[in-house]
Tab-separated table of C-alpha atoms and ligand atoms in Angstrom:
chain	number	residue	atom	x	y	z
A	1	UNK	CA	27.003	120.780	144.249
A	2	UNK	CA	27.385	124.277	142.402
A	3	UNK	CA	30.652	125.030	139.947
A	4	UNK	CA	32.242	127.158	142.829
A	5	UNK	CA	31.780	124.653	145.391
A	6	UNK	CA	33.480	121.383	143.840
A	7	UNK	CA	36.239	124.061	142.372
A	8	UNK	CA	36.900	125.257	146.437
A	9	UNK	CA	36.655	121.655	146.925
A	10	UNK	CA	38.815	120.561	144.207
A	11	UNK	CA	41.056	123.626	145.120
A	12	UNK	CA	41.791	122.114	148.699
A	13	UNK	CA	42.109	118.717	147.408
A	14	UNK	CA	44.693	119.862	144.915
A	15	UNK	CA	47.044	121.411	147.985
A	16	UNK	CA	49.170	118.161	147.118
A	17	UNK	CA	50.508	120.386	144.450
A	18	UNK	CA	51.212	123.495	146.348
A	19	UNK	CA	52.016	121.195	149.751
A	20	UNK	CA	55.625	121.144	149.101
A	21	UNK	CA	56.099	125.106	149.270
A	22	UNK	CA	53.237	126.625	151.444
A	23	UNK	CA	52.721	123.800	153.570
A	24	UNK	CA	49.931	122.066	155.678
A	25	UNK	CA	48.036	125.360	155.220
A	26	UNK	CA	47.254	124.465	151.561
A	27	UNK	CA	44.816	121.518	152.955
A	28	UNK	CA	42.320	123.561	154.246
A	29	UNK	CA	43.182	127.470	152.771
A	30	UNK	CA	42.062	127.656	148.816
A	31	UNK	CA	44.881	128.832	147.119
A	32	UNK	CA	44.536	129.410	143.663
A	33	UNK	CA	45.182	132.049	140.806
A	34	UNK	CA	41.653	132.736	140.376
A	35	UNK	CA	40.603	132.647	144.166
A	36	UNK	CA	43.368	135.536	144.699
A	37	UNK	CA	41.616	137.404	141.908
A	38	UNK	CA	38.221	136.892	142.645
A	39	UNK	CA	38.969	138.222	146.278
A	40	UNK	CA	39.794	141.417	144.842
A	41	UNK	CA	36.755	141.068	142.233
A	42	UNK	CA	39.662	140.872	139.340
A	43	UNK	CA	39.535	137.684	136.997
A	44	UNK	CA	42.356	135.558	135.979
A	45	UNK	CA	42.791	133.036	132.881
A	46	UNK	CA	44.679	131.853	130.186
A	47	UNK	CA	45.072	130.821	126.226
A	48	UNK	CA	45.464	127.549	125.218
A	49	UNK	CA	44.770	125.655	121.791
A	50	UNK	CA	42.977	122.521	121.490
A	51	UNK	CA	45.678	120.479	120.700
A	52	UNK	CA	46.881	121.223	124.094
A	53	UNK	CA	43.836	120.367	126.117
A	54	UNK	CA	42.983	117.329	123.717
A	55	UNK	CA	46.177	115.450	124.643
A	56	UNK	CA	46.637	116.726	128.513
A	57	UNK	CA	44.656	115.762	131.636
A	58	UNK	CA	47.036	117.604	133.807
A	59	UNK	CA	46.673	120.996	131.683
A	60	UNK	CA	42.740	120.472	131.787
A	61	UNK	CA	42.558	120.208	135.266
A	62	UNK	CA	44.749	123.705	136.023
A	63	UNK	CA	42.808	125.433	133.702
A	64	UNK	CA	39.353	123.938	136.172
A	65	UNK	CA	40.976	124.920	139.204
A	66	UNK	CA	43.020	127.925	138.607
A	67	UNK	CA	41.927	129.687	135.798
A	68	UNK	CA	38.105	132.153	134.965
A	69	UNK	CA	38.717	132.580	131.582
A	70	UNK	CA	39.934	131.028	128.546
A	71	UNK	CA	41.467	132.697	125.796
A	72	UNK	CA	41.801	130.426	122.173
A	73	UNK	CA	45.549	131.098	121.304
A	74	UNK	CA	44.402	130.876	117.589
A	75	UNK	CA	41.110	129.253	116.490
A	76	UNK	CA	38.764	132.088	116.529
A	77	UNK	CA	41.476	134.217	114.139
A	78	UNK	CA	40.278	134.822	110.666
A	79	UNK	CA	42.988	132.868	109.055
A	80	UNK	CA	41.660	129.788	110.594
A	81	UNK	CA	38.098	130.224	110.657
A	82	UNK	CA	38.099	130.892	106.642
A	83	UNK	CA	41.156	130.012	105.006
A	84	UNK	CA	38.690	129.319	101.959
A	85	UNK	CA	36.739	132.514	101.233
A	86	UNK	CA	32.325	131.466	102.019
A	87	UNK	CA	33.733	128.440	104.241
A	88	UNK	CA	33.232	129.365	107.645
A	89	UNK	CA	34.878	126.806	109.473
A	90	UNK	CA	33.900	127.346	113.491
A	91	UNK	CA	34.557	124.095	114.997
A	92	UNK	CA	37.951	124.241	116.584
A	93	UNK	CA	36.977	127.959	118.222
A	94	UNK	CA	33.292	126.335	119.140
A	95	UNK	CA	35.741	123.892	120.762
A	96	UNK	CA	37.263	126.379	123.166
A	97	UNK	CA	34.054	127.559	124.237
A	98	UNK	CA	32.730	124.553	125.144
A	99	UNK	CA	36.011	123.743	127.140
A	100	UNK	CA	35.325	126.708	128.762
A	101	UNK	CA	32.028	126.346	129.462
A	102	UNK	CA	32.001	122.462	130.906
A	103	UNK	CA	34.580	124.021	132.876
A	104	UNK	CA	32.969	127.271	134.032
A	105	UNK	CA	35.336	129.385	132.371
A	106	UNK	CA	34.365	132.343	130.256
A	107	UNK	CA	35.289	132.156	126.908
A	108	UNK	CA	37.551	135.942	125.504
A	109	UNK	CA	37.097	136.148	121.840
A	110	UNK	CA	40.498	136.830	120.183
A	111	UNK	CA	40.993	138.300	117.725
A	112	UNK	CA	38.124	139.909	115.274
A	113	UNK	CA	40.912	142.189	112.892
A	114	UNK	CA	44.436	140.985	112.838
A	115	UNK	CA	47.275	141.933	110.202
A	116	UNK	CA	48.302	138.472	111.059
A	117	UNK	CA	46.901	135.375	110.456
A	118	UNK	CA	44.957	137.011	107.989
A	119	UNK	CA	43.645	134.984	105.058
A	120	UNK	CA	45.622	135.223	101.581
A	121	UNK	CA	42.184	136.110	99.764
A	122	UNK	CA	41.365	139.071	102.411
A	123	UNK	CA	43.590	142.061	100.945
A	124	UNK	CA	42.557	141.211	97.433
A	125	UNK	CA	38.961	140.826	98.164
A	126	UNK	CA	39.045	144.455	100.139
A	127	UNK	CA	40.899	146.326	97.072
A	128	UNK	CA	37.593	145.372	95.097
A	129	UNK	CA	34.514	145.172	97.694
A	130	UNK	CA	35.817	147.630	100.267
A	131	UNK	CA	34.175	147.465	104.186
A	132	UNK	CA	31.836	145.083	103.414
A	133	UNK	CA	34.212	142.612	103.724
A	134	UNK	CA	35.479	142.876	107.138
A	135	UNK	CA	31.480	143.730	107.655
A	136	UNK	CA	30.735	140.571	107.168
A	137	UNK	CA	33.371	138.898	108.731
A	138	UNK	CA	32.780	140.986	112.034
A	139	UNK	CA	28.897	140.673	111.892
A	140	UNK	CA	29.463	137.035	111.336
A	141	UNK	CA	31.342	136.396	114.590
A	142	UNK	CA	29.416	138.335	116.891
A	143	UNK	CA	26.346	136.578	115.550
A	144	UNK	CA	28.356	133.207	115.908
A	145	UNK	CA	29.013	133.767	119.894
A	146	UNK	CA	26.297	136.065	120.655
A	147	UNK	CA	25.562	135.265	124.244
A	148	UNK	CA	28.157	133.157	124.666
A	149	UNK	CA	31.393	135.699	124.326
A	150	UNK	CA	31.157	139.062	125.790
A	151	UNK	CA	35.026	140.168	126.152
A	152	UNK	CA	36.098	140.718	122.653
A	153	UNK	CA	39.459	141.912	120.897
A	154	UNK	CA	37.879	143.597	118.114
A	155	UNK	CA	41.133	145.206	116.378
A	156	UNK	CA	45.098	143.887	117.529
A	157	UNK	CA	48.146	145.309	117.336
A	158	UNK	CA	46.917	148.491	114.540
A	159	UNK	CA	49.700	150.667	115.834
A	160	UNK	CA	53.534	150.177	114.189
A	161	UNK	CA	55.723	153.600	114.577
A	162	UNK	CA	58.369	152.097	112.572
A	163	UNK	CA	56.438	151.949	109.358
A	164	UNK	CA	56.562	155.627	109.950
A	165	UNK	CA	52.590	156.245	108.521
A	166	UNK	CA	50.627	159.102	109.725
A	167	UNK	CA	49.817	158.648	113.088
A	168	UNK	CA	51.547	155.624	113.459
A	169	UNK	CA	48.972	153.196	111.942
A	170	UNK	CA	50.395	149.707	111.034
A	171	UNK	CA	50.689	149.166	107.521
A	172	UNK	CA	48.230	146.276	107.303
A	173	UNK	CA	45.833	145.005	104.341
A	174	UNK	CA	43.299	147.005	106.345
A	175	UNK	CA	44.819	150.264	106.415
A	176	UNK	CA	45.747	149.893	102.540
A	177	UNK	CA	42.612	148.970	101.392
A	178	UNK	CA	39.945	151.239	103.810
A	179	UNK	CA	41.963	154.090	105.228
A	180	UNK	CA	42.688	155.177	108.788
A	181	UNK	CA	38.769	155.069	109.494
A	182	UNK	CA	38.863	151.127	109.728
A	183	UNK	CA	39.485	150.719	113.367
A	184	UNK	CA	36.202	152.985	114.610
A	185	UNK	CA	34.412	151.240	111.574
A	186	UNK	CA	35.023	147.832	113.004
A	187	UNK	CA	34.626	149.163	116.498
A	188	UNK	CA	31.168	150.027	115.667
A	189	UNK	CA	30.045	146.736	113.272
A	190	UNK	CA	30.993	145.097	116.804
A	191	UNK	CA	28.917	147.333	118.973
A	192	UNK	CA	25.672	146.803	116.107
A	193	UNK	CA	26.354	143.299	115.764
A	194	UNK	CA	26.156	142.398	119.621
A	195	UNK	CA	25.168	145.598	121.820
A	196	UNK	CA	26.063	143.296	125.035
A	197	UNK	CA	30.023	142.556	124.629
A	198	UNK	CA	32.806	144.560	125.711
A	199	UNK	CA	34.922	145.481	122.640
A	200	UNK	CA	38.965	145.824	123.646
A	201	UNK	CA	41.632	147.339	121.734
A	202	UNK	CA	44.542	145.204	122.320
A	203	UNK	CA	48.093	146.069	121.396
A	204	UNK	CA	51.710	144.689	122.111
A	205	UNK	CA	54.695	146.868	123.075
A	206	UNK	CA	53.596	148.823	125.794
A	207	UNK	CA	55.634	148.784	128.974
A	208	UNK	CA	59.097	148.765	128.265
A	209	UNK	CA	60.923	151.546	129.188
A	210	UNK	CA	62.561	152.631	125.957
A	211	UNK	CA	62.247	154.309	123.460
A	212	UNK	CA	60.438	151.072	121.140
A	213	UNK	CA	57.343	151.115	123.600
A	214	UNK	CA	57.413	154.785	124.078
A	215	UNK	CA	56.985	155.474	120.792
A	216	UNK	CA	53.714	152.823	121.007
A	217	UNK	CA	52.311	154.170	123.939
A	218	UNK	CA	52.485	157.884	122.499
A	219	UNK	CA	50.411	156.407	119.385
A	220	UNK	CA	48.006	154.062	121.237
A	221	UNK	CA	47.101	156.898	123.793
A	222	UNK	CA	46.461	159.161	120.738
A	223	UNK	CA	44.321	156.080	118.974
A	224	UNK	CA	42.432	155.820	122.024
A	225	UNK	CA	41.686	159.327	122.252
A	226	UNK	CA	40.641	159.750	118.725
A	227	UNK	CA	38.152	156.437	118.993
A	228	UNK	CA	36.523	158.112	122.120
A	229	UNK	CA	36.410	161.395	120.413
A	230	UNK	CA	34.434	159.893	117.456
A	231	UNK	CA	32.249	157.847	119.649
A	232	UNK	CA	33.500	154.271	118.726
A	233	UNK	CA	32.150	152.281	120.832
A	234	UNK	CA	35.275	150.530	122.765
A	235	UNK	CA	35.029	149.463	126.469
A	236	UNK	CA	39.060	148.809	126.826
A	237	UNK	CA	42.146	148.666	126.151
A	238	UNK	CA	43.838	145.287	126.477
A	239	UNK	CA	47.584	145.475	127.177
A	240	UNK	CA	48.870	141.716	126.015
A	241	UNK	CA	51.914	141.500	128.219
A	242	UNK	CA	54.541	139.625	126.193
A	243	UNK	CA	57.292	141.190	128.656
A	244	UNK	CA	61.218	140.638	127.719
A	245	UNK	CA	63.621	140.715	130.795
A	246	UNK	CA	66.499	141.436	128.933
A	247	UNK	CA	64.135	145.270	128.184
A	248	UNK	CA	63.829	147.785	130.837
A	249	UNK	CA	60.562	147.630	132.851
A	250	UNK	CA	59.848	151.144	135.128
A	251	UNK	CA	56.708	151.083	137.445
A	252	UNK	CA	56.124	154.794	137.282
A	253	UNK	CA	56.373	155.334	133.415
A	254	UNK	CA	53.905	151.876	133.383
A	255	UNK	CA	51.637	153.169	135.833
A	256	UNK	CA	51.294	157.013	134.133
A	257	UNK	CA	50.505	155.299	130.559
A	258	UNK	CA	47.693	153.077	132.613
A	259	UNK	CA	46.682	156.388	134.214
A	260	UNK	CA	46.135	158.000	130.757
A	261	UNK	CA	44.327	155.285	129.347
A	262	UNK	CA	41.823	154.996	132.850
A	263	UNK	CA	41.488	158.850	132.536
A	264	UNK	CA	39.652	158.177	129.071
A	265	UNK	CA	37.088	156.188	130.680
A	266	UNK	CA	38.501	152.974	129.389
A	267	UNK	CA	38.739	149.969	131.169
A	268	UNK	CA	42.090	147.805	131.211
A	269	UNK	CA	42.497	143.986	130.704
A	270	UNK	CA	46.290	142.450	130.855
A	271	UNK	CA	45.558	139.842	127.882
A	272	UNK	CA	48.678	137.961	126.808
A	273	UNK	CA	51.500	137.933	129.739
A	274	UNK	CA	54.482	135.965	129.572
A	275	UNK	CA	58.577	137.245	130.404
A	276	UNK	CA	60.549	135.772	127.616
A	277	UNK	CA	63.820	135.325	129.413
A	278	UNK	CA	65.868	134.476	126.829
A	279	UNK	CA	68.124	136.655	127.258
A	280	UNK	CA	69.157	134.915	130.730
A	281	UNK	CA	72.012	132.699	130.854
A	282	UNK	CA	71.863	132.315	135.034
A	283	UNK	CA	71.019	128.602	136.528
A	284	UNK	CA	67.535	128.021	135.881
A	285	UNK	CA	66.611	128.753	139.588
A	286	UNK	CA	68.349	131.940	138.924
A	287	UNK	CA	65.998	132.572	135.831
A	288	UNK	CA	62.577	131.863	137.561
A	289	UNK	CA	63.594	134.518	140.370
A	290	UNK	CA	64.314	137.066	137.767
A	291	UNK	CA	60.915	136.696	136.273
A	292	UNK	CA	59.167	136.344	138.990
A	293	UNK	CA	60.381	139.648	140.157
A	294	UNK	CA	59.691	141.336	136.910
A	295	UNK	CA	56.624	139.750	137.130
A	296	UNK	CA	55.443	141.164	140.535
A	297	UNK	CA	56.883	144.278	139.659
A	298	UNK	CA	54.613	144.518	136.413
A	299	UNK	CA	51.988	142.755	138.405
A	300	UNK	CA	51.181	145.421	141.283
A	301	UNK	CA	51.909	148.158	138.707
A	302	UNK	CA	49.251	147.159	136.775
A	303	UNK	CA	46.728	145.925	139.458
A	304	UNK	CA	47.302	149.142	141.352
A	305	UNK	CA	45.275	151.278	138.800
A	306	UNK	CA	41.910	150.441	139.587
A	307	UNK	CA	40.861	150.344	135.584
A	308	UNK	CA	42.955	147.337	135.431
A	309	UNK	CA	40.133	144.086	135.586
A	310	UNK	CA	42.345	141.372	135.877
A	311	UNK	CA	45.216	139.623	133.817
A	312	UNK	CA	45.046	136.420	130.866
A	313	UNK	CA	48.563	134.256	130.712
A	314	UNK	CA	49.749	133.577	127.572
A	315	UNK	CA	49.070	130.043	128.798
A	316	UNK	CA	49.577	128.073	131.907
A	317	UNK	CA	52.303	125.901	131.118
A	318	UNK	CA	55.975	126.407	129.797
A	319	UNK	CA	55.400	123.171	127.882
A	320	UNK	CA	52.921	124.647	125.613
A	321	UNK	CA	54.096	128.355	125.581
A	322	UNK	CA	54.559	129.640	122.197
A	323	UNK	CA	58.272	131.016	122.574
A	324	UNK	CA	58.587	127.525	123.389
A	325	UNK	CA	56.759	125.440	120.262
A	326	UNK	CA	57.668	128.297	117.598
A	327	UNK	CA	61.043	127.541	116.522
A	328	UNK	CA	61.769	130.542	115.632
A	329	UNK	CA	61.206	131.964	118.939
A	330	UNK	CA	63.417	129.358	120.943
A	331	UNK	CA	66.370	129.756	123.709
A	332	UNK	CA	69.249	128.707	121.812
A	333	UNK	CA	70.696	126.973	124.779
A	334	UNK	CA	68.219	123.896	124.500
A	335	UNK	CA	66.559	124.552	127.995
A	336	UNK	CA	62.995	125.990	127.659
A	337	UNK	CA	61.931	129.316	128.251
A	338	UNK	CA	60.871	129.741	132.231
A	339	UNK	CA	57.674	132.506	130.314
A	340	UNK	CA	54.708	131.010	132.337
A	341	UNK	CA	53.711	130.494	136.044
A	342	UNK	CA	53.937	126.518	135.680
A	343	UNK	CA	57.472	124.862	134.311
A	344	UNK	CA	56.906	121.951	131.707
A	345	UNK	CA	56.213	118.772	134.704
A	346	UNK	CA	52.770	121.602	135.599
A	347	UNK	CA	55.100	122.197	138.839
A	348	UNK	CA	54.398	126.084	139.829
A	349	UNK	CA	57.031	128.140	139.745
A	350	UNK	CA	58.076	132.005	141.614
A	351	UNK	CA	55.960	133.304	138.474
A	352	UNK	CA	53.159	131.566	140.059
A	353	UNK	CA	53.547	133.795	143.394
A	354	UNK	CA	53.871	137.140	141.701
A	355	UNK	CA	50.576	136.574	140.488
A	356	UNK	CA	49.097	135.019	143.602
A	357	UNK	CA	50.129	137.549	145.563
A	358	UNK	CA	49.485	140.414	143.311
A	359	UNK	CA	45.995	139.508	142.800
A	360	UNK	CA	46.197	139.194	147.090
A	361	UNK	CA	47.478	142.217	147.691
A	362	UNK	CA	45.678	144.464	145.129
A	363	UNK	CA	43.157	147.076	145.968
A	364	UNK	CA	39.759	145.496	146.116
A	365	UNK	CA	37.588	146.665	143.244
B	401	XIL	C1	50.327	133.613	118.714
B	401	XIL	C2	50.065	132.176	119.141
B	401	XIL	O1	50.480	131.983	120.466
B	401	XIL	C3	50.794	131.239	118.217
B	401	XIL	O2	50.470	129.907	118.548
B	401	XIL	C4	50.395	131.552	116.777
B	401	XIL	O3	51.147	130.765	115.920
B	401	XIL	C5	50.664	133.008	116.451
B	401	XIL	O4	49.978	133.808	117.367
B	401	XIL	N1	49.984	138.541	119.891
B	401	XIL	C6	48.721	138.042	119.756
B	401	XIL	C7	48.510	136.589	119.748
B	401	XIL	O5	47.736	138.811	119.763
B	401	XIL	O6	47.431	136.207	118.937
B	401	XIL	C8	49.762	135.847	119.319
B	401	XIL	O7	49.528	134.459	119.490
B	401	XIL	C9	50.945	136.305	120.101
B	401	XIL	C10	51.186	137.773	119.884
């Protein structure tokens, strides 16, 4: 029996879970995230950390059924791979892949150059040995997965207008210690390293309608424009999603910024979504329909412009989100955040529509 067989099988099998809301249909019609999207030829998929998938059968077996692509919420970042400087340490992100892969999931790589989780000996080691540094870190991944990753985020999140630099670069180790020329640089170590992935720009902050994501669009637009100017070799921008309901969300400011960015040639991959609702204080009934309809109304938005190639959760469950197991980041009223398209029991939730019927009703690619 192929992959795609036992997972249409397993699919229809699984309608016990849908059964209670779409009904005796669910036996024989496959309804799952990643079915919608491959109808359209989009892909769906999620992050998740091993810790997660170690300790739960029921989030390993959504991830088989519904997902196309697995994202590692943080093993591949520098910070873990070598805390110690010369001690690659590879084994929790070789983990992911191989979850992926004895599930027939593709693997995203996430993320190559991050201001964040960013070793302590990094910034120190750049004042003194410039490039080469993040050289070898780069050239050392894509040799590391070459073959077996081909989506990458190469540089996240680059772009902060509030530090108020020129051209509103983040002020990161990176930009300190090699200049505004960075990004294209690591752009094109990528490219050398592994002609055969698809190297993403990914950045936060982008489809609110105020004056916060405005400001980010303006820059990341102008980033974009500059990379393809100088010839860095970037196939897309990835958009991560981390949506607040309590923020304005307008589908024709969205859709013109997506516009832009398809009118450069790029290609468009939603990478991180979840709708922190914190700032609901409705029933929790009440909370899921909110999201779901800021969800659908990102959702066809975003699937309408045909650069758009489909759309990564920030996980699957509410359980495992991260606005949920970061204190920092928690409701203060003690109930979890509703972020994800299943609750915290793996029940699905109106979240779980939006996307189904997004990817559904999309224009075929
Ligand atoms: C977050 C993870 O979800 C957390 O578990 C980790 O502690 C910090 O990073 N933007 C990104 C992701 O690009 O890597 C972040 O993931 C969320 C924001």
């Amino acid at each position: 029996m192929t992959a795609m067989t036992r997972r249409h099988l397993l699919a229809a099998i699984s309608g016990a879970t849908l059964a209670g809301t779409a009904g005796a249909s669910a036996q024989t019609v496959e309804k799952t995230l990643i079915g919608a999207a491959r109808s359209k030829n989009l892909t769906y998929g999620a992050a998740m950390a091993t810790w997660q998938t170690d300790r739960d059968a029921t989030l390993r077996r959504t991830f088989d059924r519904q997902c196309g692509v697995v994202v590692p919420e943080w093993e591949m970042k520098w910070g873990t791979i070598e805390a110690t400087r010369g001690t690659r340490n590879y084994a929790g992100a070789d983990r992911v892949v191989s979850f992926g892969a004895s599930h027939g999931l593709a693997c995203r790589g996430h993320a190559a150059i991050w201001y964040r989780n960013l070793p302590k000996w990094v910034e120190p080691a750049l004042k003194v040995e410039g490039v080469k540094v993040m050289e070898a870190h780069i050239q050392d991944l894509m040799a590391h997965y070459k073959g077996k990753i081909k989506s990458w985020d190469i540089v996240n999140e680059a772009i902060e207008p509030k530090d108020g630099l020129q051209d509103s670069l983040r002020d990161s180790p990176f930009l300190r210690q090699l200049g505004p020329d960075y990004i294209a640089r690591a752009f094109t170590i990528a490219a050398e390293a592994d002609p055969a992935i698809q190297p993403f720009y990914n950045e936060y902050g982008l489809y609110h309608n105020d004056s916060i994501d405005q400001a980010r669009r303006t820059a990341v637009l102008a980033l974009l424009q500059k990379l393809k100017q100088q010839g860095a070799p970037i196939y897309g921008l990835g958009i991560q999603g981390h949506l607040n309901i309590g923020r304005p969300f307008d589908p024709s400011v969205f859709a013109s910024f997506l516009r832009d960015v398809a009118g450069l040639g790029l290609k468009i991959l939603i990478t991180e979504l979840d709708i922190d609702d914190r700032s609901l204080t409705q029933t929790i009934s009440e909370r899921d329909r909110l999201v779901a309809n800021m969800a659908t109304a990102f959702l066809t938005t975003a699937l309408s412009e045909r650069a758009v190639e489909g759309v990564i959760t920030w996980g699957l469950s509410d359980k495992y989100s991260w606005l949920n197991t970061s204190t920092y980041q928690k409701r203060s009223d003690g109930t979890m955040n509703r972020c994800l398209p299943y609750d915290e029991n793996f029940q699905i939730k109106p979240f779980w529509y939006s996307l189904y019927y997004a990817f559904r009703n999309a224009p075929p690619r």
